[in-house]
XYZ file of C-alpha atoms in Angstrom:
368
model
C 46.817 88.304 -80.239
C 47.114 84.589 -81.455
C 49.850 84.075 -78.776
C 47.382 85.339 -75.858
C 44.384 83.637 -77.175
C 46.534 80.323 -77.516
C 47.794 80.510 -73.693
C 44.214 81.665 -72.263
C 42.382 78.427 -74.802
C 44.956 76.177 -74.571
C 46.702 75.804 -71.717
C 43.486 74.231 -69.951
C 41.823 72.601 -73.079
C 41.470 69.363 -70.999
C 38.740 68.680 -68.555
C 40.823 67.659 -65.799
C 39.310 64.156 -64.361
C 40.348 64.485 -61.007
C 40.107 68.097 -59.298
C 41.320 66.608 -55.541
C 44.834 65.919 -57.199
C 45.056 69.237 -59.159
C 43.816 71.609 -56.068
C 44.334 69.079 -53.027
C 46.922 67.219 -53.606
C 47.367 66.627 -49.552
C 44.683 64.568 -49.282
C 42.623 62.058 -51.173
C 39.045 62.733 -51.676
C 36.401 60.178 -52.460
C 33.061 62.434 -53.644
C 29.640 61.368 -53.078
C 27.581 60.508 -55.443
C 25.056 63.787 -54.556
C 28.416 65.693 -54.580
C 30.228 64.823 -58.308
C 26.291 65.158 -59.845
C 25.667 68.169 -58.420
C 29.718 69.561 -59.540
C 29.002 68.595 -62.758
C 26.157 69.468 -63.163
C 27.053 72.610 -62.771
C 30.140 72.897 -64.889
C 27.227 71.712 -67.997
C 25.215 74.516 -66.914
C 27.832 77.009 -66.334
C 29.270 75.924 -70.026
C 25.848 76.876 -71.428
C 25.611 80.285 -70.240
C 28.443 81.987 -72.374
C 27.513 79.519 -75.220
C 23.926 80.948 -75.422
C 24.557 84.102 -74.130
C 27.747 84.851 -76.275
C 26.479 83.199 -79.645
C 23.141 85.775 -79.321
C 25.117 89.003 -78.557
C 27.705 87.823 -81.134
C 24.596 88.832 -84.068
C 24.491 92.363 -82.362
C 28.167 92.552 -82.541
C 28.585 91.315 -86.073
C 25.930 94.320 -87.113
C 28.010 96.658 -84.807
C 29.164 100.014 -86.205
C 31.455 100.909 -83.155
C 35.109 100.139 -83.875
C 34.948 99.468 -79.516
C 32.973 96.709 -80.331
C 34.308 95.128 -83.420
C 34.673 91.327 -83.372
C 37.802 89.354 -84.643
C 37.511 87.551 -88.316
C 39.722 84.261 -88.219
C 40.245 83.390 -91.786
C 41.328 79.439 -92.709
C 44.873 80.966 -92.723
C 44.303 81.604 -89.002
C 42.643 78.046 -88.227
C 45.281 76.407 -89.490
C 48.040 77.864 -87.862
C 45.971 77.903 -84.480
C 46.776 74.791 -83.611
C 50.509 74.500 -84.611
C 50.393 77.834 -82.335
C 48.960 75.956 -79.108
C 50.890 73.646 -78.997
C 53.923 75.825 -78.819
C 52.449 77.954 -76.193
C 51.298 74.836 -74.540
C 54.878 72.894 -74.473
C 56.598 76.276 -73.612
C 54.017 76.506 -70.234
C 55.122 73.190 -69.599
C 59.107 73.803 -69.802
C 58.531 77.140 -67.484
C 56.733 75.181 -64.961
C 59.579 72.398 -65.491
C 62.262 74.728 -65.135
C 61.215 77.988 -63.252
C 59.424 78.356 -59.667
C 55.827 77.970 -59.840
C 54.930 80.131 -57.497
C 56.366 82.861 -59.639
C 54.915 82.275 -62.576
C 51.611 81.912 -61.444
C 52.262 85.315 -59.562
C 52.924 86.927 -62.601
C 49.961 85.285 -64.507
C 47.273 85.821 -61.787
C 48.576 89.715 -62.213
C 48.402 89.498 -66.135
C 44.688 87.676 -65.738
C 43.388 90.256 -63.056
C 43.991 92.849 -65.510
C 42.348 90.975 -68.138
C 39.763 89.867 -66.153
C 38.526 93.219 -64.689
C 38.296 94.500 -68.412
C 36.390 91.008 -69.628
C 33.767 91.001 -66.795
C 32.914 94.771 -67.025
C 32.282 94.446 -70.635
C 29.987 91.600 -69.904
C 27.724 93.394 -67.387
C 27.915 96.903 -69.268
C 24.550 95.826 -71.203
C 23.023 94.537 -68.076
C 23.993 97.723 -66.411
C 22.228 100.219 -69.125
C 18.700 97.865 -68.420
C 19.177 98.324 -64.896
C 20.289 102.028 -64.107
C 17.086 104.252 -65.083
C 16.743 106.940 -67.753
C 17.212 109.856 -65.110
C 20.760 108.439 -64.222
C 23.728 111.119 -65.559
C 25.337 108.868 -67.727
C 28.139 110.992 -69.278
C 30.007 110.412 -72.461
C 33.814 109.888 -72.864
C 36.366 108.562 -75.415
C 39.890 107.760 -74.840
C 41.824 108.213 -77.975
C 45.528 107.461 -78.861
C 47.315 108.318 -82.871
C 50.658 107.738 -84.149
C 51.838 110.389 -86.642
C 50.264 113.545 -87.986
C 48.385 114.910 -89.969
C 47.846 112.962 -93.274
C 49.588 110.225 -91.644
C 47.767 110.324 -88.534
C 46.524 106.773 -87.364
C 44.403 105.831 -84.641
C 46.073 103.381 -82.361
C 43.093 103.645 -79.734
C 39.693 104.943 -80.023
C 37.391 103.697 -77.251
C 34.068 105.033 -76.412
C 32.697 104.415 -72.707
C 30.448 106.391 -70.335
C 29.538 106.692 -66.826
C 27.682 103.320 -66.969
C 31.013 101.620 -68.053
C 32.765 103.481 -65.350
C 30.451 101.853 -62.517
C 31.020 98.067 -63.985
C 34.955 98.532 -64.292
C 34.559 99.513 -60.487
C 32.203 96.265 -59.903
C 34.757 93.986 -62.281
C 37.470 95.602 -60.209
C 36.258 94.510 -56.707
C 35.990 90.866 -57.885
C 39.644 91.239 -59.568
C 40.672 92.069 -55.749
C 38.855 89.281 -54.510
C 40.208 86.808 -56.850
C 43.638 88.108 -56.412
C 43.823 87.649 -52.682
C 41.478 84.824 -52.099
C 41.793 82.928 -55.274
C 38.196 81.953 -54.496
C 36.289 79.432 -57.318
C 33.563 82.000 -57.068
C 35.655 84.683 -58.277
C 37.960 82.197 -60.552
C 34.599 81.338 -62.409
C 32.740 84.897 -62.812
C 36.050 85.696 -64.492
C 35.890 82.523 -66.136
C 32.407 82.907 -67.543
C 33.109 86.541 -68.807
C 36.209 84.956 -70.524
C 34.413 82.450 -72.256
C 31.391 84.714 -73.277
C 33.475 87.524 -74.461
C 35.236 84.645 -76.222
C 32.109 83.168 -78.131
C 30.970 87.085 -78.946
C 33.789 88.214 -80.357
C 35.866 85.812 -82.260
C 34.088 85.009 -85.377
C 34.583 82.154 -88.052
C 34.152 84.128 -91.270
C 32.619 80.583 -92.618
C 31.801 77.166 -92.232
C 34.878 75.807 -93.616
C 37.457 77.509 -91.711
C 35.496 76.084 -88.505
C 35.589 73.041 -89.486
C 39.761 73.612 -89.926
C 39.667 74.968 -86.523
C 37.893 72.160 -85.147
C 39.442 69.551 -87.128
C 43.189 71.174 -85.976
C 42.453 71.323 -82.574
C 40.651 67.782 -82.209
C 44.347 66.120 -83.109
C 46.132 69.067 -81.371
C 43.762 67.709 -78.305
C 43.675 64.266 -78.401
C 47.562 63.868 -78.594
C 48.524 65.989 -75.779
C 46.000 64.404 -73.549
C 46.693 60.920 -74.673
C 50.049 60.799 -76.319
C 51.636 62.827 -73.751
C 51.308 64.820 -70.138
C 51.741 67.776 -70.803
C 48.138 69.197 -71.446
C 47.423 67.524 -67.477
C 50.360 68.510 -65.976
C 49.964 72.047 -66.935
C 46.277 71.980 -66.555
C 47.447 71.256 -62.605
C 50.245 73.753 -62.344
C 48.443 76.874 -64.101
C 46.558 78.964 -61.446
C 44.470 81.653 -63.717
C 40.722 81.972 -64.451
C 41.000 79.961 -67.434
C 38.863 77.114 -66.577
C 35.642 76.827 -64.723
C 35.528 74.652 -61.587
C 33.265 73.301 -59.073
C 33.677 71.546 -55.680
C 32.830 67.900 -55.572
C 32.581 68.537 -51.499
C 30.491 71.838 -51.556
C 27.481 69.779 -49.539
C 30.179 68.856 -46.561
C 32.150 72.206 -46.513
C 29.947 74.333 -48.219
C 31.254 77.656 -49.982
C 34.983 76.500 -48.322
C 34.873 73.096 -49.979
C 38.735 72.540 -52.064
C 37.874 69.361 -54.034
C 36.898 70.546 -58.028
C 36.137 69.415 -60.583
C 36.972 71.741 -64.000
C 36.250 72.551 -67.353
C 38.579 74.367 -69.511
C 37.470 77.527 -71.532
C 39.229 75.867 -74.465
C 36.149 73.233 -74.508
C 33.910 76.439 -73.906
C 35.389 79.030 -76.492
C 36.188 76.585 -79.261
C 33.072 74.769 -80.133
C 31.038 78.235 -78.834
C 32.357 80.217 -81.793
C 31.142 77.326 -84.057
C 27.765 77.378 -82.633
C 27.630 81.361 -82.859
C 28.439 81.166 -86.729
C 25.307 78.683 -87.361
C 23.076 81.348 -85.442
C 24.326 84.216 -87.932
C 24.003 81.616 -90.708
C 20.202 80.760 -89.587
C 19.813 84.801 -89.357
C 21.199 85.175 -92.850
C 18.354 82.586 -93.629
C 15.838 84.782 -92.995
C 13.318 82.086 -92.249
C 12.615 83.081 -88.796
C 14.247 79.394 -87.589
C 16.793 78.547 -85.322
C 17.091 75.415 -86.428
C 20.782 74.698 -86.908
C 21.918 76.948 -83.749
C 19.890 74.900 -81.313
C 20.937 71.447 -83.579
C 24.566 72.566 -82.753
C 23.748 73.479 -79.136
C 22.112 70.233 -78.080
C 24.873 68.300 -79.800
C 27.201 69.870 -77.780
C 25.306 69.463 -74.098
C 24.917 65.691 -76.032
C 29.337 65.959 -76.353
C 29.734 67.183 -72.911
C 27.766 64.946 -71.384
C 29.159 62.409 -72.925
C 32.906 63.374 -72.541
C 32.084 63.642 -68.405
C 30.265 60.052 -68.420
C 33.644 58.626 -70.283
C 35.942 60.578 -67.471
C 33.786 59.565 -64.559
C 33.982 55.705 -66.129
C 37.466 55.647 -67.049
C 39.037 57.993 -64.072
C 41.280 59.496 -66.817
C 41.573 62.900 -67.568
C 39.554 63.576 -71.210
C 40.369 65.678 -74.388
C 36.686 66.898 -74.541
C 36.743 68.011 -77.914
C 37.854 64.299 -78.957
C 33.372 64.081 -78.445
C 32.550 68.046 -79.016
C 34.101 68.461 -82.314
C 31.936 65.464 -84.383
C 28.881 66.457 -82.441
C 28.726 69.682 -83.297
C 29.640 69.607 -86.683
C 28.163 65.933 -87.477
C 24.770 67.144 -86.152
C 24.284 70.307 -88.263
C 25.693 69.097 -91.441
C 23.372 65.944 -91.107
C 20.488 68.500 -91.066
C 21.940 70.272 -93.805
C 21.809 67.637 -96.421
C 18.344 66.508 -95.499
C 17.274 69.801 -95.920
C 19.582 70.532 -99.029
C 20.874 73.240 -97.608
C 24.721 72.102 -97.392
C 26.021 73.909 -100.142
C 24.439 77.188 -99.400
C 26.038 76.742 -95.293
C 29.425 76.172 -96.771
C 29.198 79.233 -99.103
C 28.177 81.304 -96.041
C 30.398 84.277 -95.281
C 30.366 86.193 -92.085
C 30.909 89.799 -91.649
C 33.914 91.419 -91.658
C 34.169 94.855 -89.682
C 35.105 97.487 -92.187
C 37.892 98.356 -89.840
C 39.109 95.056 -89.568
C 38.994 94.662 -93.306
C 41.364 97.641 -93.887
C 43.527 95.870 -91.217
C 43.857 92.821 -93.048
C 44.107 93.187 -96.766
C 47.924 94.256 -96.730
C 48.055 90.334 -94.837
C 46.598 89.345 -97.792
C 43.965 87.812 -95.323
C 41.359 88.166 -97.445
């Protein structure tokens, strides 16, 4: 799992400065003014939404009592090896691409991430779906269930739940998965994108303050030296067609919905700092003082380190490690609240929950 995670976080952790050399390299592009607001605009927006979205349905999920639904811990163990792992997967993109057809690999990848992607998206709209289809609708019940062994020895492998509702957004996800894969359209690229990101945010959990601040602090070097020390993180940020970042045409006012000129966002700058953000909303629930006060610190901090990180790429011209200005922003801001309101010791003691499932899983890693 840390592998896959590493490769769909990593390999676009950069915010790529200059989209008409990454998708259109045939011709230079100068954006208007009108054009590179409104694109980035709308990759600050688009960031938001699985942010938000993902950090609120990460409470439900941490509550959960369906093994279907249970979210991953990452223990300091994990955060500290997260980074060493990234930059492995990251430097062995970069030899493939180096030493194999492109074309090829990004076959097999857009294969891998259609798969992937039909399975993210539909479990993304499935709670949208159950508001919208009414209460006469025959939703049937089904389970798909695989063991290993028998009897007393008998372990579950697979046990999914899913109904009809489910069904009908696989079918929806799947239609866009055909889309993407023939069209490669940024439409497409970023609804697979988003669902990436949210199911991201909702599902990987810190199980403390601490080990985010590991993760954070890890990845900030692991960023700011492939960026800046080396090309690598760029040059596989231009050679690695999947749904792994979110982009959005500088030229979309000339050549509308056929406009080729992007700018992008990678999820890495989406996922990484959203999971941070989602613990501070279970550790205001855990509060139980009706306040929000340290998830919407951590979320304007990072719209403040985004911002920020697109004003220095826009000045500069230079492709940015974005969490070189997300990672102190969205821990600086919420810790400065925390000692004014003497509260720091009590957010560093704060323990997520761990899935009873999951916990079984990981004492014999000694994980906890």
């Amino acid at each position: 799992n840390e592998a896959a995670a590493s490769a769909v976080l990593d390999a676009l952790n950069a915010t790529d400065s200059n989209g008409t050399e990454a998708l259109n390299a045939t011709a230079k592009f100068v954006a208007t003014p009108e054009g590179t607001a409104l694109a980035y605009g709308s990759l600050v927006f688009m960031a938001l939404l699985p942010i938000f979205f993902g950090a609120l349905r990460s409470v439900t999920c941490s509550k959960s009592k369906n093994a279907a639904d249970m979210p991953e811990t990452i223990t300091s163990r994990d955060a500290a090896r997260f980074p060493i792992i990234a930059s492995c997967t990251l430097f062995g993109l970069y030899l493939f691409f180096k030493v194999f057809s492109q074309e090829y690999i990004n076959l097999l990848l857009s294969v891998y991430f259609f798969v992937l992607g039909v399975l993210a998206l539909s479990h993304t709209m499935s709670p949208l779906m159950s508001r919208i289809f009414p209460a006469s609708f025959p939703n049937k019940q089904y389970q798909l269930l695989f063991t290993q062994g028998s009897g007393e020895s008998k372990e579950e492998i697979v046990n999914y739940e899913f109904d009809t509702k489910n069904l009908v957004c696989l079918l929806i996800s799947s239609v866009v998965g055909v889309w993407y894969l023939l069209k490669k359209h940024w439409i497409a690229n970023n609804l697979f994108g988003l669902a990436f990101a949210l199911n991201g945010v909702e599902l990987l959990h810190l199980n403390n303050v601490s080990t985010g601040c590991i993760l954070l602090g890890g990845l900030f070097i692991y960023d700011v030296f492939w960026v800046f020390g080396t090309n690598v993180m760029v040059t596989v940020a231009k050679s690695f067609e999947a749904p792994i970042k979110l982009v959005f045409p500088q030229d979309l006012l000339e050549k509308g919905l056929e406009a080729s000129n992007f700018a992008m966002l990678g999820l890495g700058d989406i996922v990484i700092p959203g999971i941070f953000i989602a613990l501070l909303l279970r550790f205001d629930v855990s509060l139980n003082k009706n306040s929000r006060t340290y998830f919407y610190s951590s979320f304007l901090a990072y719209i403040f380190g985004l911002g920020l990180t697109i004003f220095v790429m826009h000045t500069f011209k230079h492709a940015q490690p974005a969490l070189l200005y997300l990672v102190p922003a969205c821990v600086g801001f919420p810790v400065i609240i925390a000692l004014f309101k003497g509260e720091l010791t009590e957010m560093f003691r704060h323990c997520t929950h761990v899935h009873p499932v999951q916990e079984e899983r990981l004492k014999p890693r000694g994980l906890i």
